[in-house]
PDB file of C-alpha atoms in Angstrom:
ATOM      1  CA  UNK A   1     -89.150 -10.363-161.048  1.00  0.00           C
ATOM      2  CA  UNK A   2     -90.069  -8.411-158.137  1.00  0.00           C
ATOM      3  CA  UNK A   3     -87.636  -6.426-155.643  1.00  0.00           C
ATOM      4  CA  UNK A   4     -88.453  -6.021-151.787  1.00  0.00           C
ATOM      5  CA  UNK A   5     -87.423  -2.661-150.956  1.00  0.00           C
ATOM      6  CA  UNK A   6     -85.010  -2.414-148.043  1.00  0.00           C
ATOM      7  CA  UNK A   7     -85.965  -1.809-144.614  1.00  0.00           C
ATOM      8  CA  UNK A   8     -83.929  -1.859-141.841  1.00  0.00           C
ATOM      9  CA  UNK A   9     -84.355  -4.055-138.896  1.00  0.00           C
ATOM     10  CA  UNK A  10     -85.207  -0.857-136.619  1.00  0.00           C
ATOM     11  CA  UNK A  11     -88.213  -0.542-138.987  1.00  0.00           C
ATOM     12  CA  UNK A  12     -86.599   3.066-140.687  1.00  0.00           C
ATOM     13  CA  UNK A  13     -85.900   4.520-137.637  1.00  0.00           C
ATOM     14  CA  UNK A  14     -82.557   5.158-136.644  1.00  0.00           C
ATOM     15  CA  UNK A  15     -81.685   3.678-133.389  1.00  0.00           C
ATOM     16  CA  UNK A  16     -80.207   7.133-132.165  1.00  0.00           C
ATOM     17  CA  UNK A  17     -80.741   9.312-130.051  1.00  0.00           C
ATOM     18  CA  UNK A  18     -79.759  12.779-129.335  1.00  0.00           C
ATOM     19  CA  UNK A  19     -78.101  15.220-127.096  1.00  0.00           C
ATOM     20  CA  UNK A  20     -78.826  12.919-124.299  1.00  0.00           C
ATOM     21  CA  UNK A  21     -77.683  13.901-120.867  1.00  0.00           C
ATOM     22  CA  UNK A  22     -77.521  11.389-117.761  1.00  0.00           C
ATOM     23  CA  UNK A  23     -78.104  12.210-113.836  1.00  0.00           C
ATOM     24  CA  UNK A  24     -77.848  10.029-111.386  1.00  0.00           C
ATOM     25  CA  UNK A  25     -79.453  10.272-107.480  1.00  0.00           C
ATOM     26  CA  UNK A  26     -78.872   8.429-104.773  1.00  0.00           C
ATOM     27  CA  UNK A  27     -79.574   8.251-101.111  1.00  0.00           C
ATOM     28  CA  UNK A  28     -77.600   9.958 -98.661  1.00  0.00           C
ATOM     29  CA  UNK A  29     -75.862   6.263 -97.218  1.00  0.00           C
ATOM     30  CA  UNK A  30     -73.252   6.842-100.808  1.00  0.00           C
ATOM     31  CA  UNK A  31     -72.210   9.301-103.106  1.00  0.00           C
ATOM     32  CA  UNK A  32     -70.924   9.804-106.866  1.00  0.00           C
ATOM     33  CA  UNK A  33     -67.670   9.174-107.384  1.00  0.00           C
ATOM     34  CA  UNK A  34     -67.701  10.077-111.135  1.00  0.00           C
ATOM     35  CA  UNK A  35     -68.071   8.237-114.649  1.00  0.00           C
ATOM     36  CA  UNK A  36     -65.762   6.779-117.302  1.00  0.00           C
ATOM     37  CA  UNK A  37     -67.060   6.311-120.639  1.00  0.00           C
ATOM     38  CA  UNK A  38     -68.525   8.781-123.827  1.00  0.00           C
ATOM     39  CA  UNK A  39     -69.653  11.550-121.412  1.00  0.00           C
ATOM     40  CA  UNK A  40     -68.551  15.482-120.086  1.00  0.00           C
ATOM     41  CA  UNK A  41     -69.189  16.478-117.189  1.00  0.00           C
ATOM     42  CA  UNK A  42     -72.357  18.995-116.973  1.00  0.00           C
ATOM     43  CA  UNK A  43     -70.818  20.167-113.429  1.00  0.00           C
ATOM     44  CA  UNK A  44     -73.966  20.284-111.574  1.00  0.00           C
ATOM     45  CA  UNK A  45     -73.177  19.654-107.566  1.00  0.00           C
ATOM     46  CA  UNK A  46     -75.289  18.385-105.214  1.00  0.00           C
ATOM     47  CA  UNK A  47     -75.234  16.551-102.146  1.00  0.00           C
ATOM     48  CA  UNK A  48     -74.520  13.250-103.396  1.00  0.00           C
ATOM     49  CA  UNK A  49     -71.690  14.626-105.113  1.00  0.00           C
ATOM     50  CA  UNK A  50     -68.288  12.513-103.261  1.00  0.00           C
ATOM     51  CA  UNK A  51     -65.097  14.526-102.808  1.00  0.00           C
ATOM     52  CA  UNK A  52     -63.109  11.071-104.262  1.00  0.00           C
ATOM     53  CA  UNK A  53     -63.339  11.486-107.835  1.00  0.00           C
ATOM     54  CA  UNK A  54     -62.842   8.738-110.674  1.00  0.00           C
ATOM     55  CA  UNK A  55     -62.923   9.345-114.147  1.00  0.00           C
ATOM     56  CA  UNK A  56     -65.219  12.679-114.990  1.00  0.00           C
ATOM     57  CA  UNK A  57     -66.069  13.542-111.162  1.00  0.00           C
ATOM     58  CA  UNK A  58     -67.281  16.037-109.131  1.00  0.00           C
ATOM     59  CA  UNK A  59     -70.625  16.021-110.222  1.00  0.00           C
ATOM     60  CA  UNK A  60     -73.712  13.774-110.505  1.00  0.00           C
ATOM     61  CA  UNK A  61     -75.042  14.716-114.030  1.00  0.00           C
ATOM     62  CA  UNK A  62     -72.878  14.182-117.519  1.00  0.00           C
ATOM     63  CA  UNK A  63     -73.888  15.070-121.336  1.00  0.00           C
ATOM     64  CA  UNK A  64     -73.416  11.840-123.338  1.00  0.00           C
ATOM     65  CA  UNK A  65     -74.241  13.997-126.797  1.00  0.00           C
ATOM     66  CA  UNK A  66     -75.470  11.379-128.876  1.00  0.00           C
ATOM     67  CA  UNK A  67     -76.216   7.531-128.010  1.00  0.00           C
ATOM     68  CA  UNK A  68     -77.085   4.272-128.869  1.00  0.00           C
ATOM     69  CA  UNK A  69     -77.924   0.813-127.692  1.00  0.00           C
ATOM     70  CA  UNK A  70     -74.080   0.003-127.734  1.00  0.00           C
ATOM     71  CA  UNK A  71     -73.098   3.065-125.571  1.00  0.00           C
ATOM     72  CA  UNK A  72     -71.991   2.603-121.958  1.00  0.00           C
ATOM     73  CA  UNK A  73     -70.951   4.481-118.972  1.00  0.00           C
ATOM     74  CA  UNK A  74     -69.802   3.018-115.729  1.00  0.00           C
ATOM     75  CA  UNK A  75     -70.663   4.815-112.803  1.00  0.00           C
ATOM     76  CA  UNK A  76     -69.013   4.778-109.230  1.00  0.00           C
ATOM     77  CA  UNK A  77     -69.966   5.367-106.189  1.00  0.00           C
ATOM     78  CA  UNK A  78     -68.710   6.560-102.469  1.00  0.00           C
ATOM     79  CA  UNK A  79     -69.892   4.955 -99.477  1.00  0.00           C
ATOM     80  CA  UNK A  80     -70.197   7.696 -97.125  1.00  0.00           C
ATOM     81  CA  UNK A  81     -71.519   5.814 -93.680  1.00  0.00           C
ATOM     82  CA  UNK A  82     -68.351   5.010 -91.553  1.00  0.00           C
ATOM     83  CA  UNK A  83     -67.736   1.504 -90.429  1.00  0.00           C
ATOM     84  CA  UNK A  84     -68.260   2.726 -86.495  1.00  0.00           C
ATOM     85  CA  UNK A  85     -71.961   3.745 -87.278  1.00  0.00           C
ATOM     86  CA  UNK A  86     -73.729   0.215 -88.487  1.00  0.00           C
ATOM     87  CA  UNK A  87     -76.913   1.381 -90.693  1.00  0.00           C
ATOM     88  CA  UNK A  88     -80.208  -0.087 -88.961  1.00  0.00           C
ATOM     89  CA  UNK A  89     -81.628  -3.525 -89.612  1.00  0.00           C
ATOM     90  CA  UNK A  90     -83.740  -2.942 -92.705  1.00  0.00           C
ATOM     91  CA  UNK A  91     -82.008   0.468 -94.398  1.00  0.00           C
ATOM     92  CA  UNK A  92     -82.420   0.000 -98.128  1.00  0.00           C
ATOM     93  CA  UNK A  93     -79.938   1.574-100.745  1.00  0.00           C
ATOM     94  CA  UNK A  94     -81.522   3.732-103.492  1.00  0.00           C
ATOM     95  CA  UNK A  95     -80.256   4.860-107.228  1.00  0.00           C
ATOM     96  CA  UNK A  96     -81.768   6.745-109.647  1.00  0.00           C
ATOM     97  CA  UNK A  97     -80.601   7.389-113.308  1.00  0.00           C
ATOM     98  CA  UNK A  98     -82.243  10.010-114.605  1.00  0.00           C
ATOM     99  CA  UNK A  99     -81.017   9.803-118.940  1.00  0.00           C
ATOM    100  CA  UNK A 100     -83.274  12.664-120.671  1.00  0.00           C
ATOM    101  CA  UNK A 101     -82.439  12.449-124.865  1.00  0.00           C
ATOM    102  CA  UNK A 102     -84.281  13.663-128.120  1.00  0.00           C
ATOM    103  CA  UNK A 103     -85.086  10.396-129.800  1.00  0.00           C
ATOM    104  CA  UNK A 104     -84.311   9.961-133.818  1.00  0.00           C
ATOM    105  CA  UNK A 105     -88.075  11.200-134.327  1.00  0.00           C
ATOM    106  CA  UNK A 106     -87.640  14.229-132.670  1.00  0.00           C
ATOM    107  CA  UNK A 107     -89.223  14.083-129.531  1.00  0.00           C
ATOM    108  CA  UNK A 108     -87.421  14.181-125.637  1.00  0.00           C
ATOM    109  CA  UNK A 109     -87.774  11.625-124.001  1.00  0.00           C
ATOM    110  CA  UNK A 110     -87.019  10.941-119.844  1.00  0.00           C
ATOM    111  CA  UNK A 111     -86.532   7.628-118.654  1.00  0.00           C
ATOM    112  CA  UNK A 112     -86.035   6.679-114.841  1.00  0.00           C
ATOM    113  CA  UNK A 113     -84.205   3.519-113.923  1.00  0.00           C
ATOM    114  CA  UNK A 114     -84.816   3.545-110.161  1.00  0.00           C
ATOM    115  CA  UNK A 115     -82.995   0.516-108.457  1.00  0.00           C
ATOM    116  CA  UNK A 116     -83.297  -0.279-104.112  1.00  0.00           C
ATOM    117  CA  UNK A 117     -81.129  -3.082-102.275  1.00  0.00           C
ATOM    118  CA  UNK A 118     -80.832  -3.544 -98.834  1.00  0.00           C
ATOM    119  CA  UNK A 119     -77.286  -2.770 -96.925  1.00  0.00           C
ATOM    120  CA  UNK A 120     -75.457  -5.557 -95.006  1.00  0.00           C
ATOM    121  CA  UNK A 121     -74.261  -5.160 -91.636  1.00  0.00           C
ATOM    122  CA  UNK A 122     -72.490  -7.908 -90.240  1.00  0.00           C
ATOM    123  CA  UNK A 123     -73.837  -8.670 -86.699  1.00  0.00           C
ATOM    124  CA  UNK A 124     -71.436  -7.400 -83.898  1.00  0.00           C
ATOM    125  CA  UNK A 125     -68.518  -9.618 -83.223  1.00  0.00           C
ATOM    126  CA  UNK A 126     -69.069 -11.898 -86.620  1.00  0.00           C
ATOM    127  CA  UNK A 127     -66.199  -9.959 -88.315  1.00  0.00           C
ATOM    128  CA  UNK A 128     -66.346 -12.044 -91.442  1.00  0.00           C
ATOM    129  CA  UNK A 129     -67.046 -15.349 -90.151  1.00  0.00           C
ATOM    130  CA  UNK A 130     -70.444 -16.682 -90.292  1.00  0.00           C
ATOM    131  CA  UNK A 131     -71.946 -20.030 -89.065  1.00  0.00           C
ATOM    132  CA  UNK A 132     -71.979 -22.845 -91.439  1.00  0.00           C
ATOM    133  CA  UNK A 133     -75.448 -23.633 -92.390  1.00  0.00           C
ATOM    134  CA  UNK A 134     -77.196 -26.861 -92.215  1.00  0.00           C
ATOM    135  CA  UNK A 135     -75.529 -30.077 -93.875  1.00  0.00           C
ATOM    136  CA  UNK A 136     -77.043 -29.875 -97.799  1.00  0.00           C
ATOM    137  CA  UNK A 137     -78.611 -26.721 -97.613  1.00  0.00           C
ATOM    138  CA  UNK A 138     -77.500 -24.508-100.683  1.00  0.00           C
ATOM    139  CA  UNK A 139     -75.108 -26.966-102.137  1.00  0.00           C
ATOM    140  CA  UNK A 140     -73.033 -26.258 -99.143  1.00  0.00           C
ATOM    141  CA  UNK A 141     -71.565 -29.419 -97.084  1.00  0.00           C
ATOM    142  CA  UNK A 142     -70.603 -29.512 -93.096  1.00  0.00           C
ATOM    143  CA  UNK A 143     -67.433 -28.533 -93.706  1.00  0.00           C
ATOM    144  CA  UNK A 144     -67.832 -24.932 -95.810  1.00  0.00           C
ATOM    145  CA  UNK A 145     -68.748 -21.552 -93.960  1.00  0.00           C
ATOM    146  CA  UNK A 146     -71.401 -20.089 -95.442  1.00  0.00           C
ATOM    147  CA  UNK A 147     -70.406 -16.804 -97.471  1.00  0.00           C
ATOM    148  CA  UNK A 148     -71.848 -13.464 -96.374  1.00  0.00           C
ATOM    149  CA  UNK A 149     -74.958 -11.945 -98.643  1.00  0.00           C
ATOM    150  CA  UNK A 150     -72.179  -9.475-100.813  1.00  0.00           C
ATOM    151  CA  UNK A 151     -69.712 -12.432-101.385  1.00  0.00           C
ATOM    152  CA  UNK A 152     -73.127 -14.341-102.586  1.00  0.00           C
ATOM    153  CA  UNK A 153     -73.908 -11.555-104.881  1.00  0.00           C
ATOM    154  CA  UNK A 154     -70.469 -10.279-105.920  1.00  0.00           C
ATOM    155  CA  UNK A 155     -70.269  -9.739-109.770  1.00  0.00           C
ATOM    156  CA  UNK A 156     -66.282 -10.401-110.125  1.00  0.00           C
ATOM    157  CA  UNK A 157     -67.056  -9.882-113.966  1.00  0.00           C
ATOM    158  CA  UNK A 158     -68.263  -6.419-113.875  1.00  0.00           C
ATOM    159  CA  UNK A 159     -65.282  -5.816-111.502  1.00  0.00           C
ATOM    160  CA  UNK A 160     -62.838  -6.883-113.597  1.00  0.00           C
ATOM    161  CA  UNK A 161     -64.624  -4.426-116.023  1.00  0.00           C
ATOM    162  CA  UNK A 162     -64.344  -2.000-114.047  1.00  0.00           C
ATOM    163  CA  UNK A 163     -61.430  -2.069-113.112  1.00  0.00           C
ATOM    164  CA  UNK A 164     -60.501  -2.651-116.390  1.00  0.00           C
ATOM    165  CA  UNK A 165     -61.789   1.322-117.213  1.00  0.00           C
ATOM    166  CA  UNK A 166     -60.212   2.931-114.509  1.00  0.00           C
ATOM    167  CA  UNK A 167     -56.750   1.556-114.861  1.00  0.00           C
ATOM    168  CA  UNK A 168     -57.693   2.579-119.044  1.00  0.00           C
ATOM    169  CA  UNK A 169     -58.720   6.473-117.594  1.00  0.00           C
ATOM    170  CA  UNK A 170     -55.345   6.797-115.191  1.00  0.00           C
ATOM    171  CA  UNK A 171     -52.970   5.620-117.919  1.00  0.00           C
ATOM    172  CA  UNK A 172     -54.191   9.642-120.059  1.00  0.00           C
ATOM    173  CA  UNK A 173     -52.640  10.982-116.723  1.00  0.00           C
ATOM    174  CA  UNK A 174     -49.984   8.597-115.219  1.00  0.00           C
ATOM    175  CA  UNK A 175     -47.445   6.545-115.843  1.00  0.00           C
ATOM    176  CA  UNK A 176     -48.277   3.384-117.063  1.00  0.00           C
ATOM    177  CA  UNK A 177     -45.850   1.103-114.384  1.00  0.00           C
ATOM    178  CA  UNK A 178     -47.386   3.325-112.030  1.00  0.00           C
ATOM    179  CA  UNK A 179     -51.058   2.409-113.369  1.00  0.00           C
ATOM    180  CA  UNK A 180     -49.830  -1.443-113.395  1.00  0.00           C
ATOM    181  CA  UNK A 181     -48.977  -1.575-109.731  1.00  0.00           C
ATOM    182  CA  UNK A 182     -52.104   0.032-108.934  1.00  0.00           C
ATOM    183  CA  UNK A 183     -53.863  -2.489-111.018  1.00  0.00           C
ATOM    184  CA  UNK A 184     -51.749  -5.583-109.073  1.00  0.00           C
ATOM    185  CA  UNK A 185     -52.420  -4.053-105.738  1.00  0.00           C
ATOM    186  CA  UNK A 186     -56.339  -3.601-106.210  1.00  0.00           C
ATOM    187  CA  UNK A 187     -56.900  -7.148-107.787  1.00  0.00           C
ATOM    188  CA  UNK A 188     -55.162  -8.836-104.485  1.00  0.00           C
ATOM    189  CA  UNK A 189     -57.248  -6.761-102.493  1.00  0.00           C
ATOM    190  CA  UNK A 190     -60.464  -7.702-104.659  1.00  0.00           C
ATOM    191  CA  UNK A 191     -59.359 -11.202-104.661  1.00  0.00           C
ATOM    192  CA  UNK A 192     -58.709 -11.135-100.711  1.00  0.00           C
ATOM    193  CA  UNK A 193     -61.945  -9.932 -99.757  1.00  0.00           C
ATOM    194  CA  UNK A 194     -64.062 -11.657-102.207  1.00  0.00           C
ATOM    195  CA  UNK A 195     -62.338 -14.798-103.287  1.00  0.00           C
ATOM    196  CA  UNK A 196     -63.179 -18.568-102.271  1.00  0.00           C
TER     197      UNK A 196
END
């Protein structure tokens, strides 16, 4: 009788890292609002940093000490370009997370997720309602507007999620009612603006 000797599904390597830190850039169009999850805040300023500050603010760059592949941070953001100045046709949005660890065998390691989007400025005079396209186009019939491109890509799941961390961060500091009606107030706005 013979005996396979154990080995982890990660091959003997722990999936682990350590001592990891996390920076995030941006472009100048938003800022860094702060971050709710395992994470303290390095306090490193910059320009990107916003004055509005959720969860661990006031900086752009957070020490997560050690991580793995269940760990996760939300991030949030500032828009900084007023309404009255419409970006130009074309301007693109840019975000970098910069997440610099020692991995289980001992080396650092950087990676870069750089991700680019385009901004959406509604034409003059559209306010939010937009011609209906043609008949059968889209799955859309005569009689439905078409929606604009950020009610198209919307994610109302990782809004609800984060939501769903904020309200969790302001009950440490608040009262809960108070944290409630905060929470009833923002999901009728959410639900007003992006809602069918």
């Amino acid at each position: 009788r013979t005996f396979e000797p154990d080995v982890p599904e990660d091959g003997g390597k722990m999936q682990m890292a350590f001592g990891a830190t996390l920076e995030v850039l941006t472009s100048r169009e938003f800022k860094v609002s702060g971050a709710i999850g395992p994470v303290t805040s390095l306090g490193k300023k910059g320009p990107n940093v916003s004055d509005l500050e959720v969860g661990k603010g006031g900086t752009n760059a957070w020490s997560l000490g050690g991580v793995d592949p269940g760990t996760t941070v939300a991030i949030y953001f500032d828009i900084t370009n007023p309404g009255t100045s419409p970006l130009p046709e074309g301007k693109r949005r840019f975000i970098q997370f910069l997440t610099k660890y020692q991995h289980a065998n001992g080396r650092t390691r950087l990676r870069a997720t750089t991700l680019c989007g385009p901004w959406y400025n509604p034409p003059p005079g559209e306010g939010e309602k937009r011609a209906p396209p043609q008949p059968g186009v889209n799955g859309y019939n005569g009689n439905m507007e078409q929606p604009s491109p950020v009610k198209m890509s919307f994610d109302q799941e990782a809004a609800a999620v984060l939501l769903a961390r904020v309200a969790v961060d302001r009950t440490g500091s608040e009262d809960v009612a108070d944290v409630l009606r905060w929470v009833d107030r923002s999901l009728i706005r959410l639900c007003s603006k992006f809602a069918d």
